[in-house]
Coordinates of C-alpha atoms in Angstrom, one line a residue:
Chain A
M17 CA -1.2 -15.6 -7.4
R18 CA -3.8 -17.3 -5.3
L19 CA -6.7 -16.1 -7.4
E20 CA -6.8 -17.3 -11.0
I21 CA -8.6 -14.1 -12.1
L22 CA -5.5 -12.1 -11.2
N23 CA -3.4 -14.3 -13.5
S24 CA -5.6 -14.5 -16.5
G25 CA -8.8 -12.5 -16.0
Y26 CA -7.9 -9.6 -18.2
T27 CA -9.5 -7.9 -21.2
F28 CA -7.9 -8.3 -24.6
G29 CA -6.5 -4.8 -24.5
T30 CA -4.8 -5.3 -21.1
K31 CA -3.3 -8.6 -22.3
V32 CA -1.8 -6.8 -25.3
L33 CA -0.4 -4.1 -22.9
F34 CA 1.1 -6.8 -20.7
A35 CA 2.7 -8.5 -23.7
F36 CA 4.2 -5.1 -24.6
I37 CA 5.5 -4.5 -21.1
Q38 CA 7.0 -7.9 -21.0
L39 CA 8.7 -7.5 -24.3
A40 CA 10.1 -4.0 -23.5
S41 CA 11.3 -4.9 -20.0
R42 CA 12.3 -8.5 -20.8
Q43 CA 10.7 -9.4 -17.4
P44 CA 7.3 -10.9 -16.5
V45 CA 4.7 -8.3 -15.6
P46 CA 5.0 -7.7 -11.9
D47 CA 2.0 -8.9 -9.8
A48 CA 1.6 -5.4 -8.4
A49 CA 0.9 -4.1 -11.9
K50 CA -1.4 -7.0 -12.6
L51 CA -3.4 -6.3 -9.5
V52 CA -4.2 -2.6 -10.4
F53 CA -5.3 -3.7 -13.9
Y54 CA -7.8 -6.2 -12.7
R55 CA -11.3 -4.7 -12.9
A56 CA -9.5 -1.4 -12.6
D57 CA -12.6 0.7 -12.0
F58 CA -13.2 -1.2 -8.7
Y59 CA -9.8 -0.7 -7.1
G60 CA -6.9 -0.2 -9.5
D61 CA -7.7 3.2 -11.0
P62 CA -8.7 5.0 -7.8
M63 CA -5.7 3.4 -6.0
K64 CA -3.3 4.4 -8.7
N65 CA -4.4 8.0 -8.3
I66 CA -3.7 7.9 -4.5
T67 CA -0.4 6.2 -4.9
H68 CA 0.8 8.5 -7.6
E69 CA -0.2 11.6 -5.6
A70 CA 1.6 10.2 -2.5
M71 CA 4.8 9.1 -4.3
R72 CA 5.2 11.6 -7.1
G73 CA 2.8 14.5 -6.2
P74 CA 4.0 17.8 -4.8
S75 CA 5.9 17.3 -1.5
T76 CA 9.0 18.6 0.2
W77 CA 10.0 15.0 0.7
S78 CA 12.1 13.9 -2.3
V79 CA 11.1 10.9 -4.4
G80 CA 13.9 9.0 -2.8
D81 CA 12.6 9.9 0.7
R82 CA 9.1 8.6 -0.2
E83 CA 10.4 5.4 -1.8
L84 CA 12.5 4.9 1.3
M85 CA 9.4 5.3 3.4
A86 CA 7.6 2.8 1.2
A87 CA 10.5 0.3 1.6
F88 CA 10.6 0.9 5.3
V89 CA 6.9 0.4 6.0
S90 CA 7.1 -2.8 3.9
K91 CA 10.0 -3.9 6.0
V92 CA 7.9 -3.3 9.2
N93 CA 5.2 -5.4 7.6
A94 CA 7.7 -8.0 6.5
C95 CA 6.2 -7.9 3.0
E96 CA 8.8 -9.5 0.8
F97 CA 7.6 -8.3 -2.6
C98 CA 7.2 -4.6 -1.6
I99 CA 10.5 -4.5 0.3
G100 CA 12.3 -5.7 -2.8
A101 CA 10.4 -3.4 -5.2
H102 CA 10.8 -0.2 -3.1
T103 CA 14.3 -0.8 -1.9
A104 CA 15.4 -1.0 -5.6
T105 CA 13.3 2.1 -6.4
A106 CA 14.7 4.1 -3.4
I107 CA 18.3 3.2 -4.4
G108 CA 17.6 4.3 -7.9
A109 CA 16.1 7.6 -6.8
Y110 CA 18.8 8.5 -4.4
H111 CA 21.7 6.9 -6.4
D112 CA 22.8 5.8 -3.0
E113 CA 22.6 2.1 -2.0
A114 CA 24.4 2.5 1.3
R115 CA 21.9 5.1 2.6
V116 CA 18.9 2.8 1.9
A117 CA 20.6 -0.3 3.3
A118 CA 21.6 1.6 6.5
V119 CA 18.0 2.7 7.2
L120 CA 16.6 -0.8 6.5
S121 CA 19.1 -2.4 8.7
N122 CA 19.0 0.0 11.7
L123 CA 17.0 3.2 11.7
E124 CA 18.6 4.5 14.8
T125 CA 22.2 4.4 13.6
A126 CA 21.6 5.2 9.9
P127 CA 23.3 8.4 8.8
I128 CA 20.2 10.4 7.8
E129 CA 18.6 13.7 8.6
E130 CA 16.9 13.7 12.0
P131 CA 13.4 14.9 10.7
L132 CA 13.4 11.9 8.3
R133 CA 14.5 9.5 11.1
A134 CA 11.8 10.9 13.4
T135 CA 9.2 10.5 10.6
L136 CA 10.2 6.9 9.9
R137 CA 10.0 6.1 13.6
M138 CA 6.4 7.4 13.7
L139 CA 5.5 5.4 10.6
Q140 CA 7.0 2.3 12.3
K141 CA 4.8 2.7 15.3
L142 CA 1.7 3.4 13.3
T143 CA 2.3 0.4 11.1
R144 CA 3.0 -2.0 14.0
E145 CA 0.4 -0.7 16.5
H146 CA -2.2 0.6 14.1
S147 CA -2.5 3.9 15.9
V148 CA -0.4 6.8 17.2
E149 CA -1.0 9.5 19.8
A150 CA -0.9 13.3 19.8
A151 CA 2.3 13.1 21.8
D152 CA 4.0 11.3 19.0
M153 CA 2.9 14.0 16.6
R154 CA 4.1 16.8 19.0
G155 CA 7.5 15.1 19.1
L156 CA 7.6 15.1 15.3
L157 CA 6.7 18.8 15.0
D158 CA 9.3 19.6 17.7
A159 CA 11.9 17.7 15.6
G160 CA 11.3 20.2 12.8
V161 CA 8.9 18.1 10.6
S162 CA 6.1 20.3 9.2
R163 CA 2.5 19.4 9.3
E164 CA 2.5 19.0 5.5
Q165 CA 5.4 16.7 5.7
I166 CA 3.7 14.6 8.2
E167 CA 0.5 14.4 6.1
D168 CA 2.6 13.5 3.1
A169 CA 4.3 10.7 4.9
L170 CA 1.0 9.4 6.2
A171 CA -0.3 9.2 2.6
V172 CA 2.7 7.0 1.7
C173 CA 2.1 4.9 4.8
F174 CA -1.6 4.4 3.9
A175 CA -0.7 3.3 0.3
F176 CA 1.8 0.8 1.5
N177 CA -0.1 -0.6 4.4
T178 CA -2.8 -1.3 1.8
T179 CA -0.5 -2.7 -0.9
N180 CA 1.6 -4.8 1.6
R181 CA -1.6 -6.6 2.7
L182 CA -2.8 -7.3 -0.8
A183 CA 0.7 -8.6 -1.9
D184 CA 0.6 -11.1 1.0
A185 CA -3.0 -12.0 0.7
F186 CA -3.0 -12.6 -3.1
G187 CA 0.5 -14.2 -2.9
F188 CA 2.5 -11.9 -5.2
F189 CA 5.4 -13.7 -7.0
V190 CA 8.7 -12.4 -5.7
P191 CA 11.1 -11.8 -8.6
G192 CA 14.9 -11.8 -8.4
P193 CA 17.1 -8.6 -8.5
R194 CA 16.7 -8.1 -12.2
G195 CA 12.9 -8.1 -11.9
F196 CA 13.0 -5.6 -9.1
E197 CA 15.5 -3.4 -11.0
S198 CA 13.3 -3.4 -14.1
G199 CA 10.3 -2.5 -12.0
A200 CA 12.2 0.3 -10.3
Q201 CA 13.2 1.8 -13.6
Y202 CA 9.6 1.8 -14.7
L203 CA 8.4 3.4 -11.4
L204 CA 11.1 6.1 -11.6
S205 CA 10.3 7.0 -15.2
R206 CA 6.5 6.6 -15.2
G207 CA 5.4 6.8 -11.6
Y208 CA 2.3 4.9 -10.5
K209 CA -0.3 6.0 -13.0
Chain B
M6 CA -4.0 17.7 1.8
E7 CA -7.3 18.4 0.3
E8 CA -6.3 16.5 -2.8
K9 CA -5.2 13.5 -0.8
E10 CA -8.4 13.5 1.2
K11 CA -10.5 13.7 -2.0
L12 CA -8.7 10.8 -3.6
H13 CA -9.0 8.7 -0.4
Q14 CA -12.7 9.4 -0.2
A15 CA -13.2 8.5 -3.8
L16 CA -11.5 5.1 -3.4
V17 CA -13.3 4.2 -0.2
S18 CA -16.7 5.1 -1.5
R19 CA -16.1 3.3 -4.8
V20 CA -15.2 0.0 -3.1
L21 CA -17.9 0.2 -0.4
E22 CA -20.8 1.8 -2.2
G23 CA -20.3 1.2 -5.9
D24 CA -21.3 -1.9 -7.9
G25 CA -19.7 -5.2 -6.9
R26 CA -20.1 -9.0 -6.8
A27 CA -20.0 -9.1 -3.0
S28 CA -22.9 -7.3 -1.3
R29 CA -22.4 -3.8 0.1
A30 CA -23.0 -5.2 3.6
E31 CA -20.3 -7.8 3.2
R32 CA -17.9 -5.3 1.7
R33 CA -18.6 -2.9 4.6
A34 CA -18.1 -5.8 7.2
A35 CA -14.8 -6.7 5.5
F36 CA -13.6 -3.1 5.6
D37 CA -14.5 -2.8 9.3
N38 CA -13.1 -6.3 10.1
A39 CA -16.5 -6.9 11.6
T40 CA -18.3 -10.2 11.9
L41 CA -18.7 -12.2 8.8
T42 CA -19.4 -15.9 8.5
E43 CA -16.4 -18.4 8.5
P44 CA -14.2 -19.0 6.7
I45 CA -14.3 -15.5 5.1
H46 CA -14.1 -13.9 8.5
G47 CA -10.8 -15.7 9.2
L48 CA -9.3 -14.5 5.9
V49 CA -10.5 -10.9 6.4
S50 CA -9.0 -10.8 9.9
K51 CA -5.7 -12.1 8.7
V52 CA -5.6 -9.5 5.9
A53 CA -6.2 -6.8 8.6
K54 CA -3.9 -8.0 11.3
H55 CA -1.6 -10.8 10.2
P56 CA -1.3 -10.7 6.4
T57 CA 2.0 -12.6 6.2
Q58 CA 0.3 -15.6 7.8
I59 CA -2.2 -16.0 5.0
T60 CA -1.8 -19.4 3.3
D61 CA -3.1 -21.1 0.1
D62 CA -5.4 -23.0 2.4
D63 CA -7.1 -19.9 3.7
V64 CA -8.0 -18.8 0.2
A65 CA -9.0 -22.4 -0.8
A66 CA -11.3 -22.7 2.2
V67 CA -13.2 -19.5 1.2
K68 CA -13.5 -20.8 -2.4
A69 CA -14.7 -24.2 -1.1
A70 CA -17.4 -22.3 0.9
G71 CA -18.8 -21.0 -2.3
L72 CA -17.5 -17.5 -2.7
S73 CA -16.4 -16.6 -6.3
E74 CA -12.9 -15.3 -7.0
D75 CA -14.3 -11.9 -7.7
Q76 CA -16.1 -11.8 -4.4
I77 CA -12.9 -12.8 -2.6
F78 CA -11.0 -10.2 -4.6
E79 CA -13.4 -7.5 -3.4
L80 CA -13.5 -8.5 0.2
V81 CA -9.7 -8.8 0.5
V82 CA -9.3 -5.4 -1.0
C83 CA -11.9 -3.9 1.4
A84 CA -10.2 -5.6 4.4
A85 CA -6.8 -4.1 3.4
L86 CA -8.2 -0.7 2.8
G87 CA -10.2 -0.8 6.0
Q88 CA -7.1 -1.5 8.2
A89 CA -4.9 1.0 6.4
T90 CA -7.7 3.6 6.7
R91 CA -8.1 3.1 10.4
Q92 CA -4.3 3.7 10.8
Y93 CA -4.5 6.8 8.6
R94 CA -7.4 8.3 10.4
S95 CA -5.8 7.7 13.8
A96 CA -2.7 9.4 12.7
L97 CA -4.5 12.4 11.1
A98 CA -6.6 12.8 14.3
A99 CA -3.5 12.8 16.5
L100 CA -1.9 15.3 14.2
T101 CA -4.9 17.6 14.4
I102 CA -4.8 17.5 18.2
A103 CA -1.0 18.1 18.2
V104 CA -1.3 21.1 15.9
G105 CA -4.2 22.5 17.9
D106 CA -2.2 22.2 21.1
G107 CA 0.6 24.2 19.5
G108 CA -1.9 27.1 19.1
L109 CA -1.7 27.0 15.3

């Protein structure tokens, strides 16, 4: 990482926790985890609350749908670390690699439900252009997406538009497939808290 | 939604108004992608609009200008949250209008 404090500026207790995670997972602690432990009262703790609520809180979108949204937003932002992490987590949640691969390769032809496709299309526009119009939202409502589902998807989009930027700015190390797989297992069993 | 709104507010007010190593004015300017002195302004702008283009040199330049790593950490976090928050607010406002139009 580009800031030395994010590599080594941790309290003794956090270093012990990192050593434990590394031992249990047999992988280096992911930079995304390190970031939320650095001066956690400033950013990490309140952000973990938001991300956990968005990704694992009550919603009619499944965990797989929300992880897919996270991977998809990361793809729109071309954030390598987050694409890898959330592609692996979405595949694990759905137990369906082909579905995730199809969406990330071509949203328009992927064999998914239309409300999910329409929602991902809106997230793509919001992420690329930084704003959307009421007409976009009317289209989504007409496609059968509820107001609550739109709000839930926007919370996922917020979390990953933040995290994607921090991953690129701080220069997160991009692990190989084993590292992503291990991270995905952690996120599926423990969530984001 | 109320829970999400509450958590979002808590995060934004913590990073902007709580204690920090960068001044509150600088954190607010980074959040707003508003004018800061160079080279921090360049880094903050890239975080907001072109994060994949950030290089080691961008961060090194800000350090060379005298900012501490903790100040850089805070300002980058504020810049990322600011841009994501503007997107989020835009979308929620559009949704409110759309729902209102539907007579709900």
